[in-house]
Amino acid sequence: MEVIKAPRGTRDVLGDESWKWAHVLDVCRKTADDFGYSEVLLPIFEHTELFSRGIGDTTDVVEKEMYTFIDRGDRSITLRPELTASMVRSYLEHEMRRMPQPVKLWSAGPMFRYERPQKGRYRQFWQIDFEILGVSNPMSDLETIDTSMEIYRRLGLTNLQVLTNSVGCPKCRPVYREALKSFISSSPGGLGGLCETCQGRFDRNPLRILDCKIPRCKELTESAPSMIDSLCDECREHFDSVTRGLSRIDADVRIDNRLVRGLDYYTKTAYEILAGELGSQNAVCGGGRYDNLSEAIGGPHVPGVGFASGIERIVLTLEGQGVYIGKKPEIDVYIVTASVDAAIEASALAHELRSVGLAVDLDYARRAMKAQMKHASSIGASFVCIIGGDEMASGAIGVKNMKSGEQMSVPRSETAARIASWGEEMVK
Ligand code: AMP
């Protein structure tokens, strides 16, 4: 029988990498605290309707990428492909409208999309998600961009580019949609010049044609009219305030009037943050304003803005840029034992050392003492405590400082204090 492997598009984040994730999440949590976002832990699955109505029926995510199933109670359930719709659902369900506005929330966890896996694109991936709900002030759009850039700055990432656009609102977007459609229809190649997917998008979701990566579609829409020129007064004013604000933050910002994003709920501001190190999947962050999402899922009008950023891509960018990714946890003390009796003594000593805050490990494989010493050195333990026959007889512990090679015999009752004080000296 073949050994079962992880499903395509999923990956195990192993010990050599998981501490990098912990570092990223620590930085996110601290930044969230400093910016006044509170954390919410949301369900991994939701009613399918939340996404089909929230994200939009004609989006790639809803049409092709959702993991949807009927549960044993005959309900259609979907593993969340993103977090914004769940955030808004949670805001409505818990009547957060009654709280002082805006409500600033953040969350992190795995998302699920049936996509074609490649480097930086998986079927299960982690996102951090930050949202500001309840206000339509353009400065809150700016605050979300600033939040994401601050996370990247604290992580040490450089060389990022912010692309921003306005996708208008239900008042002005139809005007642009028609302008784009008539531009495509009257272009030399016409509708037939587009790839098959874009031909399908023409009536259902023509703005997404601007997002197509296929060269002939890109070429055809190169000189397409700009969304910015079709904006209504309100959207234009909003966009101007955001871009003026962006010019004051320390970031490389470019207006990209082809930026439309894959989810339908965006209104006004849309943005993406790109990292050159990522290759073709170069977006480390995507976000924008979604003033009509709450109504789409049955709630009252609740404006909102926010972003999501993929942890796999953050870690890939950190590695690509060779910056500090936190420190792999190390063992302070490894206890080496010579006999079963010594191993029992070692358990008690380990408990004592751990209770004063030291990271301790010991042998359970009954290796020879020499092999145990070798193992202690290979895992980078700072100290080794040796409990051999002599130590059992005398009640002392042999302590070896692995950095200096110095070794001494320490009374059992003083071991924890001595190691702690040596550890402090080593840090100095
Ligand atoms: P989106 O929710 O599509 O706006 O994506 C927001 C961010 O999530 C992107 O900029 C990526 O960093 C990340 N992301 C989206 N889809 C994937 C995926 N399939 N695999 C890994 N990361 C992803």
PDB file of C-alpha atoms in Angstrom, residues 293-418:
ATOM      1  CA  LEU A 293     -20.636  44.057   1.264  1.00  0.00           C
ATOM      2  CA  SER A 294     -22.787  44.276   4.390  1.00  0.00           C
ATOM      3  CA  GLU A 295     -25.932  44.915   2.350  1.00  0.00           C
ATOM      4  CA  ALA A 296     -25.033  42.083  -0.047  1.00  0.00           C
ATOM      5  CA  ILE A 297     -25.136  39.642   2.871  1.00  0.00           C
ATOM      6  CA  GLY A 298     -28.419  41.006   4.233  1.00  0.00           C
ATOM      7  CA  GLY A 299     -27.196  43.693   6.659  1.00  0.00           C
ATOM      8  CA  PRO A 300     -27.658  47.463   6.803  1.00  0.00           C
ATOM      9  CA  HIS A 301     -25.211  49.830   5.111  1.00  0.00           C
ATOM     10  CA  VAL A 302     -21.837  49.368   6.833  1.00  0.00           C
ATOM     11  CA  PRO A 303     -18.841  50.844   5.045  1.00  0.00           C
ATOM     12  CA  GLY A 304     -15.555  49.031   5.476  1.00  0.00           C
ATOM     13  CA  VAL A 305     -11.970  48.843   4.280  1.00  0.00           C
ATOM     14  CA  GLY A 306      -9.171  46.372   4.857  1.00  0.00           C
ATOM     15  CA  PHE A 307      -6.525  44.051   3.500  1.00  0.00           C
ATOM     16  CA  ALA A 308      -5.334  40.478   3.541  1.00  0.00           C
ATOM     17  CA  SER A 309      -1.750  39.343   3.214  1.00  0.00           C
ATOM     18  CA  GLY A 310      -0.502  35.801   2.650  1.00  0.00           C
ATOM     19  CA  ILE A 311       1.888  34.445   5.276  1.00  0.00           C
ATOM     20  CA  GLU A 312       3.558  32.001   2.839  1.00  0.00           C
ATOM     21  CA  ARG A 313       4.345  34.939   0.574  1.00  0.00           C
ATOM     22  CA  ILE A 314       5.558  37.102   3.456  1.00  0.00           C
ATOM     23  CA  VAL A 315       7.945  34.321   4.537  1.00  0.00           C
ATOM     24  CA  LEU A 316       9.097  33.738   0.938  1.00  0.00           C
ATOM     25  CA  THR A 317       9.817  37.460   0.585  1.00  0.00           C
ATOM     26  CA  LEU A 318      11.665  37.559   3.916  1.00  0.00           C
ATOM     27  CA  GLU A 319      13.812  34.631   2.781  1.00  0.00           C
ATOM     28  CA  GLY A 320      14.292  36.158  -0.674  1.00  0.00           C
ATOM     29  CA  GLN A 321      15.504  39.427   0.835  1.00  0.00           C
ATOM     30  CA  GLY A 322      17.715  37.607   3.333  1.00  0.00           C
ATOM     31  CA  VAL A 323      16.407  39.571   6.301  1.00  0.00           C
ATOM     32  CA  TYR A 324      16.156  38.526   9.938  1.00  0.00           C
ATOM     33  CA  ILE A 325      13.234  36.156  10.408  1.00  0.00           C
ATOM     34  CA  GLY A 326      13.348  35.724  14.165  1.00  0.00           C
ATOM     35  CA  LYS A 327      15.348  33.101  15.978  1.00  0.00           C
ATOM     36  CA  LYS A 328      14.843  29.363  15.899  1.00  0.00           C
ATOM     37  CA  PRO A 329      14.128  28.380  19.514  1.00  0.00           C
ATOM     38  CA  GLU A 330      17.146  26.735  21.137  1.00  0.00           C
ATOM     39  CA  ILE A 331      17.520  24.382  24.051  1.00  0.00           C
ATOM     40  CA  ASP A 332      19.348  25.914  27.029  1.00  0.00           C
ATOM     41  CA  VAL A 333      20.135  22.665  28.808  1.00  0.00           C
ATOM     42  CA  TYR A 334      20.380  19.056  27.662  1.00  0.00           C
ATOM     43  CA  ILE A 335      20.591  16.428  30.401  1.00  0.00           C
ATOM     44  CA  VAL A 336      22.813  13.440  29.729  1.00  0.00           C
ATOM     45  CA  THR A 337      22.282  10.322  31.829  1.00  0.00           C
ATOM     46  CA  ALA A 338      24.082   7.045  32.334  1.00  0.00           C
ATOM     47  CA  SER A 339      21.423   4.731  33.790  1.00  0.00           C
ATOM     48  CA  VAL A 340      17.727   4.219  34.448  1.00  0.00           C
ATOM     49  CA  ASP A 341      18.137   5.658  37.965  1.00  0.00           C
ATOM     50  CA  ALA A 342      19.951   8.670  36.531  1.00  0.00           C
ATOM     51  CA  ALA A 343      17.131   9.143  34.007  1.00  0.00           C
ATOM     52  CA  ILE A 344      14.594   9.300  36.841  1.00  0.00           C
ATOM     53  CA  GLU A 345      16.754  11.917  38.542  1.00  0.00           C
ATOM     54  CA  ALA A 346      17.031  13.744  35.194  1.00  0.00           C
ATOM     55  CA  SER A 347      13.219  14.036  34.932  1.00  0.00           C
ATOM     56  CA  ALA A 348      13.066  15.746  38.310  1.00  0.00           C
ATOM     57  CA  LEU A 349      15.980  18.045  37.406  1.00  0.00           C
ATOM     58  CA  ALA A 350      14.369  18.910  34.038  1.00  0.00           C
ATOM     59  CA  HIS A 351      11.149  19.854  35.811  1.00  0.00           C
ATOM     60  CA  GLU A 352      13.037  22.122  38.201  1.00  0.00           C
ATOM     61  CA  LEU A 353      15.075  23.819  35.468  1.00  0.00           C
ATOM     62  CA  ARG A 354      11.998  24.355  33.287  1.00  0.00           C
ATOM     63  CA  SER A 355      10.125  25.879  36.194  1.00  0.00           C
ATOM     64  CA  VAL A 356      12.752  28.656  36.414  1.00  0.00           C
ATOM     65  CA  GLY A 357      12.299  29.394  32.719  1.00  0.00           C
ATOM     66  CA  LEU A 358      15.061  27.333  31.092  1.00  0.00           C
ATOM     67  CA  ALA A 359      14.394  25.335  27.913  1.00  0.00           C
ATOM     68  CA  VAL A 360      15.394  21.756  28.699  1.00  0.00           C
ATOM     69  CA  ASP A 361      15.445  18.474  26.845  1.00  0.00           C
ATOM     70  CA  LEU A 362      16.776  15.027  27.670  1.00  0.00           C
ATOM     71  CA  ASP A 363      17.352  11.607  26.200  1.00  0.00           C
ATOM     72  CA  TYR A 364      14.503   9.128  25.917  1.00  0.00           C
ATOM     73  CA  ALA A 365      16.108   6.863  23.326  1.00  0.00           C
ATOM     74  CA  ARG A 366      18.580   5.346  25.814  1.00  0.00           C
ATOM     75  CA  ARG A 367      21.559   6.402  23.740  1.00  0.00           C
ATOM     76  CA  ALA A 368      25.112   5.913  25.021  1.00  0.00           C
ATOM     77  CA  MET A 369      26.448   8.947  26.943  1.00  0.00           C
ATOM     78  CA  LYS A 370      28.803   9.845  24.104  1.00  0.00           C
ATOM     79  CA  ALA A 371      25.915   9.831  21.615  1.00  0.00           C
ATOM     80  CA  GLN A 372      23.833  11.938  24.002  1.00  0.00           C
ATOM     81  CA  MET A 373      26.673  14.509  24.196  1.00  0.00           C
ATOM     82  CA  LYS A 374      26.864  14.567  20.415  1.00  0.00           C
ATOM     83  CA  HIS A 375      23.122  15.106  20.180  1.00  0.00           C
ATOM     84  CA  ALA A 376      23.260  17.968  22.714  1.00  0.00           C
ATOM     85  CA  SER A 377      25.893  19.644  20.590  1.00  0.00           C
ATOM     86  CA  SER A 378      23.965  19.093  17.347  1.00  0.00           C
ATOM     87  CA  ILE A 379      20.822  20.785  18.721  1.00  0.00           C
ATOM     88  CA  GLY A 380      22.896  23.747  19.952  1.00  0.00           C
ATOM     89  CA  ALA A 381      22.269  23.282  23.702  1.00  0.00           C
ATOM     90  CA  SER A 382      24.145  25.951  25.694  1.00  0.00           C
ATOM     91  CA  PHE A 383      24.743  23.669  28.692  1.00  0.00           C
ATOM     92  CA  VAL A 384      24.822  19.967  29.327  1.00  0.00           C
ATOM     93  CA  CYS A 385      23.991  18.527  32.745  1.00  0.00           C
ATOM     94  CA  ILE A 386      25.614  15.151  33.281  1.00  0.00           C
ATOM     95  CA  ILE A 387      24.208  12.605  35.683  1.00  0.00           C
ATOM     96  CA  GLY A 388      26.553   9.607  35.650  1.00  0.00           C
ATOM     97  CA  GLY A 389      27.481   7.049  38.294  1.00  0.00           C
ATOM     98  CA  ASP A 390      29.697   9.493  40.236  1.00  0.00           C
ATOM     99  CA  GLU A 391      27.030  12.157  40.268  1.00  0.00           C
ATOM    100  CA  MET A 392      24.401   9.688  41.491  1.00  0.00           C
ATOM    101  CA  ALA A 393      26.744   8.734  44.342  1.00  0.00           C
ATOM    102  CA  SER A 394      27.725  12.292  45.316  1.00  0.00           C
ATOM    103  CA  GLY A 395      24.410  14.088  44.713  1.00  0.00           C
ATOM    104  CA  ALA A 396      26.181  16.589  42.491  1.00  0.00           C
ATOM    105  CA  ILE A 397      25.571  17.391  38.824  1.00  0.00           C
ATOM    106  CA  GLY A 398      28.270  17.750  36.186  1.00  0.00           C
ATOM    107  CA  VAL A 399      27.620  20.938  34.220  1.00  0.00           C
ATOM    108  CA  LYS A 400      29.400  21.640  30.943  1.00  0.00           C
ATOM    109  CA  ASN A 401      29.292  25.043  29.304  1.00  0.00           C
ATOM    110  CA  MET A 402      29.121  24.018  25.635  1.00  0.00           C
ATOM    111  CA  LYS A 403      30.381  27.366  24.329  1.00  0.00           C
ATOM    112  CA  SER A 404      33.533  27.575  26.495  1.00  0.00           C
ATOM    113  CA  GLY A 405      34.008  23.844  27.065  1.00  0.00           C
ATOM    114  CA  GLU A 406      34.396  24.561  30.810  1.00  0.00           C
ATOM    115  CA  GLN A 407      33.055  21.789  33.054  1.00  0.00           C
ATOM    116  CA  MET A 408      32.429  21.680  36.801  1.00  0.00           C
ATOM    117  CA  SER A 409      30.618  19.786  39.483  1.00  0.00           C
ATOM    118  CA  VAL A 410      27.714  21.703  41.037  1.00  0.00           C
ATOM    119  CA  PRO A 411      25.640  20.717  44.094  1.00  0.00           C
ATOM    120  CA  ARG A 412      22.265  19.447  42.888  1.00  0.00           C
ATOM    121  CA  SER A 413      20.343  22.121  44.822  1.00  0.00           C
ATOM    122  CA  GLU A 414      22.307  24.943  43.170  1.00  0.00           C
ATOM    123  CA  THR A 415      22.149  23.722  39.565  1.00  0.00           C
ATOM    124  CA  ALA A 416      19.228  25.853  38.392  1.00  0.00           C
ATOM    125  CA  ALA A 417      20.577  29.080  39.926  1.00  0.00           C
ATOM    126  CA  ARG A 418      24.107  28.495  38.617  1.00  0.00           C
TER     127      ARG A 418
END
